[in-house]
Tab-separated table of C-alpha atoms and ligand atoms in Angstrom:
chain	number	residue	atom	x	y	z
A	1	UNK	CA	0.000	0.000	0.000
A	2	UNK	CA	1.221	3.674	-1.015
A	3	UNK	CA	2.166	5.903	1.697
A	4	UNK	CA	-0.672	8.108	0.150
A	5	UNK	CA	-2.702	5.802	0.733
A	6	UNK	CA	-1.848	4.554	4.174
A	7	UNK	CA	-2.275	8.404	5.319
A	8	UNK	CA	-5.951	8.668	3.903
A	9	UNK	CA	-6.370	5.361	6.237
A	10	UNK	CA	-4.980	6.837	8.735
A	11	UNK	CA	-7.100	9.980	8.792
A	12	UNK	CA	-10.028	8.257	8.798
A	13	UNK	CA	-9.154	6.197	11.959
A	14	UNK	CA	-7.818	9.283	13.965
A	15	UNK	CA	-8.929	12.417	12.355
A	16	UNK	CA	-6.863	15.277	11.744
A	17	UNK	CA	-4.697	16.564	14.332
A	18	UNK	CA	-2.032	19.375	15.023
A	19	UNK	CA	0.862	17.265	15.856
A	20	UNK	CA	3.001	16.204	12.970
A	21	UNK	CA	2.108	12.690	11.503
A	22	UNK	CA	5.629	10.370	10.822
A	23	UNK	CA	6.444	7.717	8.652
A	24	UNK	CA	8.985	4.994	9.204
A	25	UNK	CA	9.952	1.480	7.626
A	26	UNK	CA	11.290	-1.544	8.904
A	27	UNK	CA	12.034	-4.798	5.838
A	28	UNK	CA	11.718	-8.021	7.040
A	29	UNK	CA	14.878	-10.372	6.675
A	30	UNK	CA	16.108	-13.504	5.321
A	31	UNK	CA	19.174	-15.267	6.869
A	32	UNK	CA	21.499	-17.055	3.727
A	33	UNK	CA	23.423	-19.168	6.373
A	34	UNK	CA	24.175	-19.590	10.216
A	35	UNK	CA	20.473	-20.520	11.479
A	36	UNK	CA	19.967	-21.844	15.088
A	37	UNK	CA	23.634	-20.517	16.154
A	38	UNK	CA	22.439	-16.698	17.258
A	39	UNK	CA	21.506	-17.940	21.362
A	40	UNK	CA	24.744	-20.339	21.091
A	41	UNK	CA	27.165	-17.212	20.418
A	42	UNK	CA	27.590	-18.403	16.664
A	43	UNK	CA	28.063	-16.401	13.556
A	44	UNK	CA	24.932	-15.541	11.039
A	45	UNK	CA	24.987	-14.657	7.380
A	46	UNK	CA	21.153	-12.659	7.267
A	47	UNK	CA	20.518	-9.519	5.361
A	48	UNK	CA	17.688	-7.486	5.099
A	49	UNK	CA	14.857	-7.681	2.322
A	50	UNK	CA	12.574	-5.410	-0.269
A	51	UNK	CA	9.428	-6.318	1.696
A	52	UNK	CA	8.653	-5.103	5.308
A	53	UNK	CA	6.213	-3.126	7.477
A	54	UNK	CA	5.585	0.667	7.520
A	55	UNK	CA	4.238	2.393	10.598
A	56	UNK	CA	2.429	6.052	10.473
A	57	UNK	CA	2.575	7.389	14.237
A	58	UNK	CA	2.051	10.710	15.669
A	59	UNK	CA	1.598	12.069	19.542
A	60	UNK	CA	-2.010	11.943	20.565
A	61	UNK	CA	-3.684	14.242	23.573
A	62	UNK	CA	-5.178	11.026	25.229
A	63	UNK	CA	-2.951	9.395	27.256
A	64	UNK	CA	-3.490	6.047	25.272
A	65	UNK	CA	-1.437	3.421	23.016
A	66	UNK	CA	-3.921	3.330	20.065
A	67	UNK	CA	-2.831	0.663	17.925
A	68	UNK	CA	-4.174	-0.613	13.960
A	69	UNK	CA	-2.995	-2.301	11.135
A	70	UNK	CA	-4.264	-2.708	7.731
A	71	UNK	CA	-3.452	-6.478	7.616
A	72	UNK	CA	-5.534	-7.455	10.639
A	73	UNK	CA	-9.258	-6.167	11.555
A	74	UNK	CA	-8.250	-5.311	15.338
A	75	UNK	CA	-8.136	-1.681	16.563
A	76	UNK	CA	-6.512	-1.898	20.689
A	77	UNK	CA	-7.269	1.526	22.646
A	78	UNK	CA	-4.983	0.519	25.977
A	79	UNK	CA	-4.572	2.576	28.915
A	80	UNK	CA	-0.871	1.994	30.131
A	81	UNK	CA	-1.795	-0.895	32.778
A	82	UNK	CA	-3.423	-2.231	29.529
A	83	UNK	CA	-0.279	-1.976	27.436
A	84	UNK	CA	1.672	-4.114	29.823
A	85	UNK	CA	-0.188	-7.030	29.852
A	86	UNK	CA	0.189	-9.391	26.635
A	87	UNK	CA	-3.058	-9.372	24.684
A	88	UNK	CA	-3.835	-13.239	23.679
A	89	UNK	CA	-1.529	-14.410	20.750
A	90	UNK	CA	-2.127	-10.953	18.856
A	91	UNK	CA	0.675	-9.201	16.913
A	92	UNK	CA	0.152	-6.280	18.981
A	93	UNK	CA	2.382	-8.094	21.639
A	94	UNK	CA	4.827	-7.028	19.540
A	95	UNK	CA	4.560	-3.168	19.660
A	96	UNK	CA	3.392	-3.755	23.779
A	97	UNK	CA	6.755	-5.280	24.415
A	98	UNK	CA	8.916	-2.550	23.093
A	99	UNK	CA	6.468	-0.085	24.695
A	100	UNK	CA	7.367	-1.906	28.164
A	101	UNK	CA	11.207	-2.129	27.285
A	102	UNK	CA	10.731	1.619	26.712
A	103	UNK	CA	8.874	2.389	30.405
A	104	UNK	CA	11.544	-0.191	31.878
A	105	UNK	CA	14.431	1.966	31.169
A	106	UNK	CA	12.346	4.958	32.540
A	107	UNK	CA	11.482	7.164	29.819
A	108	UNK	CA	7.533	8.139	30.403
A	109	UNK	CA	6.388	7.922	26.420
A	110	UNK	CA	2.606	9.989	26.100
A	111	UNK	CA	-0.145	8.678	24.006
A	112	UNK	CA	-0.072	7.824	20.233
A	113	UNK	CA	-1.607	6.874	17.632
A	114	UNK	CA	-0.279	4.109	15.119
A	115	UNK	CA	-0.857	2.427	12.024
A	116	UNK	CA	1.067	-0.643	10.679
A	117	UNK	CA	0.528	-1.787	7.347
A	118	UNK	CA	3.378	-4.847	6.302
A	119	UNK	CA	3.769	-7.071	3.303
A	120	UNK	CA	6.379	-9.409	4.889
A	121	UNK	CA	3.949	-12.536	4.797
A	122	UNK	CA	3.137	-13.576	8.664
A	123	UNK	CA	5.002	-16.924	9.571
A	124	UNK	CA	7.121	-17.453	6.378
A	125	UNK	CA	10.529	-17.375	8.774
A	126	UNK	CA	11.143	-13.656	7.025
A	127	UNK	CA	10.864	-12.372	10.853
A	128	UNK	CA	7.697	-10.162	9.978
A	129	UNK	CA	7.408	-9.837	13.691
A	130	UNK	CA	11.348	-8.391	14.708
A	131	UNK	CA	10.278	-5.718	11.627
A	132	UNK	CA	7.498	-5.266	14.017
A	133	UNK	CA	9.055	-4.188	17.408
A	134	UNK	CA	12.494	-2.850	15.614
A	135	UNK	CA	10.233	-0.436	13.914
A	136	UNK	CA	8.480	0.669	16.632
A	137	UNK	CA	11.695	0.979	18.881
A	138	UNK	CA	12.891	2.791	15.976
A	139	UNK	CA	9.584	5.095	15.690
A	140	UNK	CA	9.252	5.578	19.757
A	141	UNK	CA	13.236	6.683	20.267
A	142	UNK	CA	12.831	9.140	17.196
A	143	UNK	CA	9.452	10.491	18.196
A	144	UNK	CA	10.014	10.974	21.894
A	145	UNK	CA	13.669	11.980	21.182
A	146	UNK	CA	14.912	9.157	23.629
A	147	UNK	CA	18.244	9.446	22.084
A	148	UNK	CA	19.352	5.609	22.482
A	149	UNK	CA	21.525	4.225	19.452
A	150	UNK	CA	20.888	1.268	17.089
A	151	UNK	CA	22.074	-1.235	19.039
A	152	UNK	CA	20.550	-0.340	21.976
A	153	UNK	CA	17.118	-0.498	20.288
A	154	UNK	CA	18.244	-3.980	18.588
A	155	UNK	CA	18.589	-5.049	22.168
A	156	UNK	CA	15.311	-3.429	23.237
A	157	UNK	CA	13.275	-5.208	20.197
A	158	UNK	CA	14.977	-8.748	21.452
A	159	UNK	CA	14.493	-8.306	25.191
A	160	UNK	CA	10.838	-7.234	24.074
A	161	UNK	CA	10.510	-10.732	22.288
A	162	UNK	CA	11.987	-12.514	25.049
A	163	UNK	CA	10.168	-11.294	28.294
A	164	UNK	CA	6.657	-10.057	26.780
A	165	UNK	CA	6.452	-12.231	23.562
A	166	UNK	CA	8.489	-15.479	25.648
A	167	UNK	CA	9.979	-16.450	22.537
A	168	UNK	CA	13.566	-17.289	23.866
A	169	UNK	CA	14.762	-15.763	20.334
A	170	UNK	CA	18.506	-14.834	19.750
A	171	UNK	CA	19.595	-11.095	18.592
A	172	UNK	CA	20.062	-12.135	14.750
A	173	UNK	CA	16.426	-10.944	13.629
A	174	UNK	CA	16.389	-7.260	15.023
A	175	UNK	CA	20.279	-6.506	14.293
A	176	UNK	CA	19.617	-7.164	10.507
A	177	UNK	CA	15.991	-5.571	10.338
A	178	UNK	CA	17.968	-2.893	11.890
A	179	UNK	CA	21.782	-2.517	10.047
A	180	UNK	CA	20.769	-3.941	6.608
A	181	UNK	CA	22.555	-2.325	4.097
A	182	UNK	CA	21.389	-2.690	0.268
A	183	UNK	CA	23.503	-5.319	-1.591
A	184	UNK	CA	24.762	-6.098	0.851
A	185	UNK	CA	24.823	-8.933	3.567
A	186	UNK	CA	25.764	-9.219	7.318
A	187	UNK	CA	28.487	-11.457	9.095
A	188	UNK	CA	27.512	-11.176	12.533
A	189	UNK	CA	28.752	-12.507	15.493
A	190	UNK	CA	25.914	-12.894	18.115
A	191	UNK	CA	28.419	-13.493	20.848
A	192	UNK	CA	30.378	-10.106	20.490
A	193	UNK	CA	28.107	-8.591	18.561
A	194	UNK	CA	31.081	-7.504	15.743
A	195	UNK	CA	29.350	-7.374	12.641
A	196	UNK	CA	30.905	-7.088	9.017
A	197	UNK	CA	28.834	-5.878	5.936
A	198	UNK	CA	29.455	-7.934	2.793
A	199	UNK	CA	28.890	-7.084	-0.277
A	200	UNK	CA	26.274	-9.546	-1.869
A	201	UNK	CA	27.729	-10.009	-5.342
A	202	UNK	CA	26.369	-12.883	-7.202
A	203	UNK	CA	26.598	-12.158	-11.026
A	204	UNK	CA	24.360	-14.445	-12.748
A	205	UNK	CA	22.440	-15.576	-9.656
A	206	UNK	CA	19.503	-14.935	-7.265
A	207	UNK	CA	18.437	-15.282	-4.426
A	208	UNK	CA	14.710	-16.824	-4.766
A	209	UNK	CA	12.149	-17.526	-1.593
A	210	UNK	CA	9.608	-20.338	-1.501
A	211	UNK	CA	7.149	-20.178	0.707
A	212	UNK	CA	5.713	-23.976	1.920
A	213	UNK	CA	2.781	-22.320	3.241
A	214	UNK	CA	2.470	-24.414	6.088
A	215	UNK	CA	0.568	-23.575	9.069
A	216	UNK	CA	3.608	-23.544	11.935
A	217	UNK	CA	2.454	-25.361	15.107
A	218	UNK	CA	3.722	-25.756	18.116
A	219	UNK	CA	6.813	-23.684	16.954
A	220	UNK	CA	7.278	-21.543	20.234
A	221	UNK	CA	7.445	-24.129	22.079
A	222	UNK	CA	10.217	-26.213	19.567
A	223	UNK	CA	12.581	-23.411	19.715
A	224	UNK	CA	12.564	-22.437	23.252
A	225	UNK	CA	12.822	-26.454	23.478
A	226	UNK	CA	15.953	-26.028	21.111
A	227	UNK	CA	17.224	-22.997	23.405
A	228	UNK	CA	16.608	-25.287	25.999
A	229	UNK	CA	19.083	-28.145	24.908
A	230	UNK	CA	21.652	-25.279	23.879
A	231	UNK	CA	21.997	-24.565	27.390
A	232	UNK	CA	22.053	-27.844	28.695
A	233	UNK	CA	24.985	-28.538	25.755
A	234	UNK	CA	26.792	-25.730	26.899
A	235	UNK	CA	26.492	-26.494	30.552
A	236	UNK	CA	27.930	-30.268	30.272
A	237	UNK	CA	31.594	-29.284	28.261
A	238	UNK	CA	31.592	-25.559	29.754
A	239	UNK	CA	33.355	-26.907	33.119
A	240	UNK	CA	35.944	-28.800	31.310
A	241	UNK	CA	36.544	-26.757	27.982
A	242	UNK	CA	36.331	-22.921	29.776
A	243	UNK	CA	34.123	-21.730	27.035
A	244	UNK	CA	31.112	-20.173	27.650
A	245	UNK	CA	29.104	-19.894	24.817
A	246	UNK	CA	28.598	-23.129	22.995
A	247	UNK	CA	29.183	-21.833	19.372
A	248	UNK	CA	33.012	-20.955	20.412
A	249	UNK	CA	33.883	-25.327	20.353
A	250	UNK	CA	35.016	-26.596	17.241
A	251	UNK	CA	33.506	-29.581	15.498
A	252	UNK	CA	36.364	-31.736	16.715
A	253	UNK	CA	36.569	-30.196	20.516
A	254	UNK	CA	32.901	-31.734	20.610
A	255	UNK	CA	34.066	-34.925	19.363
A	256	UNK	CA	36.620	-35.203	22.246
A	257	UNK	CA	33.506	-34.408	24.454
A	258	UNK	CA	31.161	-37.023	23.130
A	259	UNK	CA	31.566	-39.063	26.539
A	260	UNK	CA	29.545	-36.328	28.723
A	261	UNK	CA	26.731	-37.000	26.167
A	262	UNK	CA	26.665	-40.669	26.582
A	263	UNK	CA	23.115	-40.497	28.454
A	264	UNK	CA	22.205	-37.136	25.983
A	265	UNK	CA	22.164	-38.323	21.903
A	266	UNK	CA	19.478	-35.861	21.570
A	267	UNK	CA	21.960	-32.252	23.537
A	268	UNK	CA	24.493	-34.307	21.115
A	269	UNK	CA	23.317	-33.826	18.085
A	270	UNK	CA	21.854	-30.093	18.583
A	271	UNK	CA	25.413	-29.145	19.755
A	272	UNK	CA	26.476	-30.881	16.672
A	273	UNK	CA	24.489	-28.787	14.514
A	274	UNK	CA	25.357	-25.800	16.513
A	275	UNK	CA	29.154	-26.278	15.963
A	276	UNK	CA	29.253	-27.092	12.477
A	277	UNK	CA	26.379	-24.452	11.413
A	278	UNK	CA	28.904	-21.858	13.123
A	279	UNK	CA	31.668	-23.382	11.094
A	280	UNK	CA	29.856	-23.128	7.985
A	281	UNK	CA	28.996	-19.356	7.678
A	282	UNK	CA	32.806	-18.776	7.998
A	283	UNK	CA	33.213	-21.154	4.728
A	284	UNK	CA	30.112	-19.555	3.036
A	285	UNK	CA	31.495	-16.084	3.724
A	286	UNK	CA	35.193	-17.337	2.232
A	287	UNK	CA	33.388	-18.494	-0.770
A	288	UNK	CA	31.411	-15.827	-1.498
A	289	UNK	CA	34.572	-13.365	-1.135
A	290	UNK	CA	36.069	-15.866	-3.913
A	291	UNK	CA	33.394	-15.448	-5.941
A	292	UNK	CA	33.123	-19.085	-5.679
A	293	UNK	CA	29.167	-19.664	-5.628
A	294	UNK	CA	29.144	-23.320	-5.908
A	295	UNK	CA	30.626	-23.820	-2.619
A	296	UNK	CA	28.555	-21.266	-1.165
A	297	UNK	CA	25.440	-23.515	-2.715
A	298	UNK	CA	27.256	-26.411	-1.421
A	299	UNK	CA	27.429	-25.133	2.228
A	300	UNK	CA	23.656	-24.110	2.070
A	301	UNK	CA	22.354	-27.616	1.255
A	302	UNK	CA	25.068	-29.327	4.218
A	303	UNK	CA	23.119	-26.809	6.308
A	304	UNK	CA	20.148	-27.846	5.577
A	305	UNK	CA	20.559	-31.705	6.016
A	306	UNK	CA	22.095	-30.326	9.490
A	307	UNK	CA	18.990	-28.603	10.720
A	308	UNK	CA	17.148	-31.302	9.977
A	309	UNK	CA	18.651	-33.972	10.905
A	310	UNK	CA	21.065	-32.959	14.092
A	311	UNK	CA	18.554	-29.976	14.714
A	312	UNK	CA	15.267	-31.382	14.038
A	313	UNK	CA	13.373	-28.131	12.724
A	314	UNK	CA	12.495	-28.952	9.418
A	315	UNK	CA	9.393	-30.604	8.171
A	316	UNK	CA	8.011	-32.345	5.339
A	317	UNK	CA	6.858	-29.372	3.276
A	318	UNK	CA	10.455	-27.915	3.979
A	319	UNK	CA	12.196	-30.847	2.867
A	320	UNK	CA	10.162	-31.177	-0.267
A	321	UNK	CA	11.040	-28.072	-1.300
A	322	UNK	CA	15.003	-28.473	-0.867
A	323	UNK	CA	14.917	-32.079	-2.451
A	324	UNK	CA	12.890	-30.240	-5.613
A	325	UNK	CA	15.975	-27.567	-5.510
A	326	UNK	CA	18.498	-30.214	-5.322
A	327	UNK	CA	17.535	-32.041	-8.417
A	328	UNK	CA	16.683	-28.737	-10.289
A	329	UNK	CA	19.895	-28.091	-12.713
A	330	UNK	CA	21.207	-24.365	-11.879
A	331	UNK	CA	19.964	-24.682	-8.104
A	332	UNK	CA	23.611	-23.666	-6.690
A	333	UNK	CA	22.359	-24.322	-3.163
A	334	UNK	CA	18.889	-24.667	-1.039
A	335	UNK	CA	18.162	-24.598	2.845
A	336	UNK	CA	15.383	-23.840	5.072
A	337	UNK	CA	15.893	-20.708	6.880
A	338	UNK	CA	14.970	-18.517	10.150
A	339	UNK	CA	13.377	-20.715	12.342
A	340	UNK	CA	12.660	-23.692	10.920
A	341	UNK	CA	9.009	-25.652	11.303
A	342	UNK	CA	7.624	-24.532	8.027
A	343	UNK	CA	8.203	-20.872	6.799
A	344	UNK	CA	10.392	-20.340	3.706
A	345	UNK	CA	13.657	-21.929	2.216
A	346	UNK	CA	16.060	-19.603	0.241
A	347	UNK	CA	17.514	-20.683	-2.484
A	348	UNK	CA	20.486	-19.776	-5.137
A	349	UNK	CA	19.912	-20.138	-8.340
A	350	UNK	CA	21.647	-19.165	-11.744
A	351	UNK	CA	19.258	-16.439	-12.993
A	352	UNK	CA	18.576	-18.568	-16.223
A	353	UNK	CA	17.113	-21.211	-14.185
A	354	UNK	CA	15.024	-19.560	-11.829
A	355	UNK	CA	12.315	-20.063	-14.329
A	356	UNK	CA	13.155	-23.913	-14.238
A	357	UNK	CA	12.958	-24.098	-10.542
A	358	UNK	CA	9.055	-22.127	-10.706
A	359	UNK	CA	7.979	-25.114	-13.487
A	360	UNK	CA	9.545	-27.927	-10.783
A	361	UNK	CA	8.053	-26.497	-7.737
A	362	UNK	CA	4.451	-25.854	-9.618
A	363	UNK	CA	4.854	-29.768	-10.551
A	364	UNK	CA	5.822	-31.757	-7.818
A	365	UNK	CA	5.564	-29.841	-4.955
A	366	UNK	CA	1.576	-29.452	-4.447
A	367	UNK	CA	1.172	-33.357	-5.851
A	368	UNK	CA	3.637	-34.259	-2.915
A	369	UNK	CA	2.339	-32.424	-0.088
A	370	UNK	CA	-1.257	-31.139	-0.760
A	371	UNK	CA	0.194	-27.289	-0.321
A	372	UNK	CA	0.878	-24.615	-2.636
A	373	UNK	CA	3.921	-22.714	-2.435
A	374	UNK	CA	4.517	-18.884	-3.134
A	375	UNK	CA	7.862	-17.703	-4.763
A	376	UNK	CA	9.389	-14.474	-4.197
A	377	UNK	CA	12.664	-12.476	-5.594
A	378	UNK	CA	14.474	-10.643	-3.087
A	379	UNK	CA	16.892	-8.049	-3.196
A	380	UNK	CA	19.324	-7.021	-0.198
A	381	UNK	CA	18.001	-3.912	1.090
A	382	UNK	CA	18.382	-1.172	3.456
A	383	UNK	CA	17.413	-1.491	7.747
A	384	UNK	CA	15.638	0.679	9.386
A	385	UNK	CA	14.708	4.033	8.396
A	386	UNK	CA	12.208	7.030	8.376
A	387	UNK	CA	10.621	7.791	5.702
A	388	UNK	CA	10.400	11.245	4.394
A	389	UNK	CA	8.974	13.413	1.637
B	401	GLA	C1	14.242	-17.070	14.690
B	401	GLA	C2	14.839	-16.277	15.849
B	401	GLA	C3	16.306	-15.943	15.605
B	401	GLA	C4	17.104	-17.173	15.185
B	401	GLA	C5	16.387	-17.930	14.080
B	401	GLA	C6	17.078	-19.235	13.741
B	401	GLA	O1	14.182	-16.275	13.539
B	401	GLA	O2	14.118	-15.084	16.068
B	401	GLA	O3	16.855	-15.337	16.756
B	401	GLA	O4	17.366	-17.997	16.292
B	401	GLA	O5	15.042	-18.207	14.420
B	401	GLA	O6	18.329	-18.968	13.231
């Protein structure tokens, strides 16, 4: 929806007013490599995308949070006792938590009025929610003139996920909804937060989304479950290895550990992933600076066959999809990505194939799983941003 368009909306909802009415934009993300390694200290390869939400805001008289979007029907009027209690299952949790990581650090914000209107599609692993609360830490620090830098808003967005949302989530989602940089993508290391912008060059390829359109259950609970068995992975070789975040053992260090997993195949495994996945991004990121896409490709599909077996968040849908990329010719590499448990894979593909991969998915994927997917071309965008004139 045009920003024209979105104000006329907005008008109609709230009316005219005096104070100024602001616009700002938040894309949603996709993460090429590293998934699953962000809460174990491990490096991530995300960048930010050309779809996202927008949010029009401006200071009200009430004292109220008035909240709206154009993509779902409910309109929340919440007195600030209101705001701080988690409404249901609603995406408004996500605006609620950053307006309580906001009052938390003491900074008394006055009634507003919002409207969000997004195109990231809801579920799909393209983190439509950390576009969410990074835009409206984003929107509340500029319009209250908090003053508080990018990162501390990154941290904000996650801690508003964590305690008000309680999804255990690491920091990968809001530092590249927030840092993106067009054509470019992000090596970030969750553990010191040190983050290096690459620049996304891939010649004759793209980077191509496919949806499985699968309704994600249970998936809260399966990743704090994950974040769960992190922890207990790190706890078991922390005492005898010194390290303290689990991403900083190598494949082999683990190895020599296997013997404090004897009664723990299942911690194994996930610390397995967690090592190698970390391991990976550092090869994908070599490869890439080579130029050498086929080992990037390469790297994406071990990932894959890591998060679903060692990891166990893929699905059937997911799997489908990757197996259809695998035996497409020009499909340099394929892997499920973000969270796992349905959502999207991203793929590379030579650009003269991309058209190949479409005809394969429209023909086996439906007869093999009773779903139909959605494709989508992404460019690497910018973070963040307001959005003027
Ligand atoms: C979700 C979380 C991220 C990250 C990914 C998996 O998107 O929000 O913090 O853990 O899953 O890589």
């Amino acid at each position: 929806m045009n920003t024209s368009e979105l104000s006329r909306q907005f008008t109609d909802r709230y009316g005219q007013a005096e104070n100024p009415l602001r616009t700002f934009y938040a894309p949603g993300r996709v993460n090429l490599i590293g998934d699953h390694t962000d809460y174990s200290g491990g490096l991530v390869f995300p960048c930010a995308i050309n779809y996202g939400t927008t949010l029009l805001i401006r200071k009200s008289k009430q004292a109220a949070f008035q909240l709206a979007s154009t993509n779902f029907d409910l309109f929340a009027v919440l007195s600030k006792d209101q705001a701080n209690q988690k409404y249901g299952d609603h995406w408004i949790n996500y605006p609620l938590g950053v307006l309580q990581q906001f009052e938390n650090a003491g900074f008394e914000l006055g009634g507003i009025e919002c409207l969000f209107s997004g195109n990231v599609p809801n579920g799909a692993g393209l983190s439509s929610s950390a576009s969410v609360s990074v835009l409206t830490a984003y929107a509340l620090n500029a319009l209250f003139q908090c003053g508080l830098d990018d990162l501390t808003l990154v941290q904000m967005a996650q801690r508003a996920e964590n305690e008000f949302v309680g999804v255990q989530c690491g920091v990968m989602d809001q530092y590249a909804v927030t840092m993106g940089q067009r054509d470019h993508a992000m090596m970030l290391d969750c553990q010191t937060l040190d983050c290096e912008q690459v620049p996304l060059v891939l010649d004759d390829a793209a980077i191509v989304l496919i949806n499985t359109n699968q309704r994600r259950e249970l998936s809260e609970s399966k990743y704090n479950e994950r974040v769960t068995e992190t922890q207990e992975a790190l706890r078991r070789v922390s005492q005898h290895t010194g390290i303290d975040a689990l991403a900083q053992l190598s494949p082999q260090q683990l190895i020599d550990c296997r013997l404090m997993f004897a009664d723990a195949q299942t911690v194994y495994s996930r610390a397995m992933h967690v090592v190698t996945e970390h391991d990976r991004v550092k090869q994908a990121v070599t490869a890439l600076r080579n130029k050498d896409l086929e080992s990037f490709g390469r790297l994406m599909f071990e990932s894959h066959d890591s998060l679903r077996d060692d990891y166990d968040v893929s699905s059937d849908p997911l799997n489908a999809l990757v197996d259809i990329a695998r035996d497409t010719a020009g499909v340099l590499g394929a892997r499920l990505t973000g969270a796992g448990f349905g959502g999207c894979t991203v793929n590379l593909v030579r650009s003269d194939h991309v058209q190949s991969l479409h005809d394969n998915v429209e023909r086996y994927y439906q007869q093999q799983t009773g779903l139909s997917a959605s494709i989508y071309r992404i460019t690497p965008s910018d973070g963040v941003q307001e959005v003027t004139g």
